[in-house]
Amino acid sequence: MYRSISSDTCFLEKLGPNGVIVDRADFRLNFQQKLASVVLLLFFASFFFPFYLARENRISEDIQSGLLSLSPLCILFLMLPPLLIALHAFARKGWMKEVTITLSGVLGLFFPMMVLAIVGSDVSDAFGSLARYSPASGMYLYLTAVIIIFLMKPKFRLYDLSGMILVALAVMFVASKGSYDRLGIVLEGRNFGSRVTREVLAHIRLTFISLGISIVIGIPLALASFQGKRAKKIVFPFLNLLQTIPSIALFGLLITPLSLLSRTFPFLREMGIKGIGNAPAIIALSTYALYPIIRYSFTAFSSIEESVIQAAKGMGMNPFQIWRMVRFPLAAPGVLHGIRVALIQTIGNATLAKLIGGDGLGVLVFEGLGQASVDMVLLGMLLIIALTIASDRIFQIFIYLVTPPALRGKAVGNG
Amino acid sequence: MGRCALKLYSKSAKAEDTNLTKRVLLLALLVTLLLLFMLSEQVQTLILSFLFPSEGRYTHSRKTILQMTGEHIMLTLLATALAATVGVLIGIAVTRKGGQDFQILILRLNAFIQTFPPSAVIILAYPVLGFGWKPALLALFLYSLFPILGNTVVGFQSVAPEIKESARGMGMTALQQLWIAEFPQAWPMILTGIRHSYILNLGTAAIAAVIGGGGLGTIIISGLALRNSALVLSGTIVISLLAFIGEQVFLLLSRFTRT
């Protein structure tokens, strides 16, 4: 009989007739096995949800298709990444572990895309030339499992990146053959045509103008509240109040005041400042971005230790030199971190500009919502998320470059 | 020395008590303001027409503020409560011996989710989950889960090892160690996480109206559609008051649950 020897181990031991341990069973899962069980659970769950939705035309009813309605080849393909992860759970050698996890991650991205391509021709064969289809919850769950595989990897390596690039190239190649032509978001993208590019550019413009204004106003305010108690007493309660106002409301609160202003002062109207359009959107976005910028900058400036300043004084620096050579470089990572948070937030909130007649990707999203077109909303949101992730990455590299080498790798305190 | 410390203590305790009275009074004031505004259409019209005299309409055509506030509170509290329950449980699990390996995954997932703006998470619920208040609730829950989870992990990590050791030395079981020794230490941090999530959810829930989630976003969006700032303000006032009330309630809660 096996029995446990103490409460906090997972060994069960089998004792021989004279109390000697004759066998020991280890029920602990190691790290790989725990990861594999979580990921496998997600993969398993994804097989019970519809993998894609097909429609005869843009407005007809959805027809859901689960994994089992796919061709045997597709099923085999989709089973491969879970299988590899199961193998990974029992891999003992280092290279074996790395190969199984990398392959299952990369193939987990590749196969769903290929299945979508194969399904494309089936859909147009079955439902005619107006048919369209889109990925559904099962597929999203499947991709979540793949994302977790990548997040669980101890290190994101060069070959992971090259694998992803290969997948992207393969997808582009398949797309050039026209395999994705019946995919809902592709069709919506075609319908919009050059408007998509225009709205992306408008979105970027909206974000950068607002962020610029907010930096120009925010950093001096942060410095003022760092230097004087009175400024802090005005700035911070204002920020706290601002934070309780939902972003969506801030846009609307400006409609009436701004249209009144533009009616009384015609020159403002000529500048484009009126109740609706891009101007109130920029004002609202830059006001909303003030919070992270001031908060993080203030924390960055106040968390510089007094001893560092004393040392600088001891070296004979004048106040101007202390600011230029000590305070600014040391605070820069924190300040930039605040700007990064503001950037992500502004890209997201710029979507809402459409609600007061502004441009940007919100146009796609809200027109899609109005027409109950899932594909259109998805197209808009995917572009926004791609924009967010891309600008976040670029900004992180920038932060790394301006951080003094001695401070690199240290966490930046958040406000 | 001892007397001096005692004196200091009683002084700070006194200061805290006056602070407490102030806090309770402020809370009462905020609640009164909210009730006045929420329950009476005359008050709404009076305030809004004073600020925006030129608007044609000061109330929503189909729903009262009371209804919308009810929906909004339900959505926010439900999402926050769900996120708090699940977040604290997972947070405890990954700070135990068996789950420590998952900490890095939680941290990376947290960082990954943070790159999605809240408005994107809500709107993305529509293509992925569908239309209505349930997808909105799920999106709010998912988005607010990670701040709570992160704070719970940090809270438990910051418990001094000596405390755990001495709890073990006293012969506590694992459950007793968790509940008697560790949890009270981690609690302030957890509560801060829940408070942040609540405030975040309150604002994000306003966007939920876009995907059929109801709540005060309904009046804000119809205000946007009608180019009527008064309607927008009326929803905003309630949301801001709810945020301030929530903050005070959480501060009081942390005051009374401190050990």
XYZ file of C-alpha atoms in Angstrom, chain A residues 246-249 348-349 352 355 366 369, chain B residues 72 118-120 122-123 136 140 201-214 216-218 220-221 239:
38
model
C -15.427 57.881 -18.782
C -13.426 58.553 -21.931
C -16.545 58.234 -24.057
C -18.211 61.041 -22.074
C -7.721 53.013 -28.191
C -9.745 56.094 -27.316
C -14.409 56.870 -30.114
C -18.970 59.310 -32.284
C -19.006 52.133 -35.657
C -21.731 48.143 -35.392
C -24.563 50.204 -14.757
C -10.041 49.045 -22.620
C -12.290 50.362 -25.360
C -10.759 47.830 -27.749
C -15.083 45.912 -25.023
C -15.687 46.410 -28.718
C -19.933 43.086 -22.159
C -15.145 43.732 -18.354
C -14.848 49.057 -14.842
C -17.107 51.986 -14.021
C -15.692 53.997 -16.911
C -15.290 51.096 -19.309
C -18.853 49.930 -18.694
C -19.973 53.192 -20.316
C -18.528 51.921 -23.597
C -20.427 48.655 -23.103
C -23.591 50.396 -24.294
C -22.063 50.357 -27.773
C -22.310 46.563 -27.885
C -25.711 46.404 -26.204
C -24.532 46.293 -22.605
C -26.998 48.930 -21.363
C -25.304 54.835 -18.324
C -23.449 54.578 -21.607
C -26.906 54.507 -23.190
C -24.063 59.220 -23.099
C -24.190 57.672 -26.560
C -20.644 57.794 -13.122
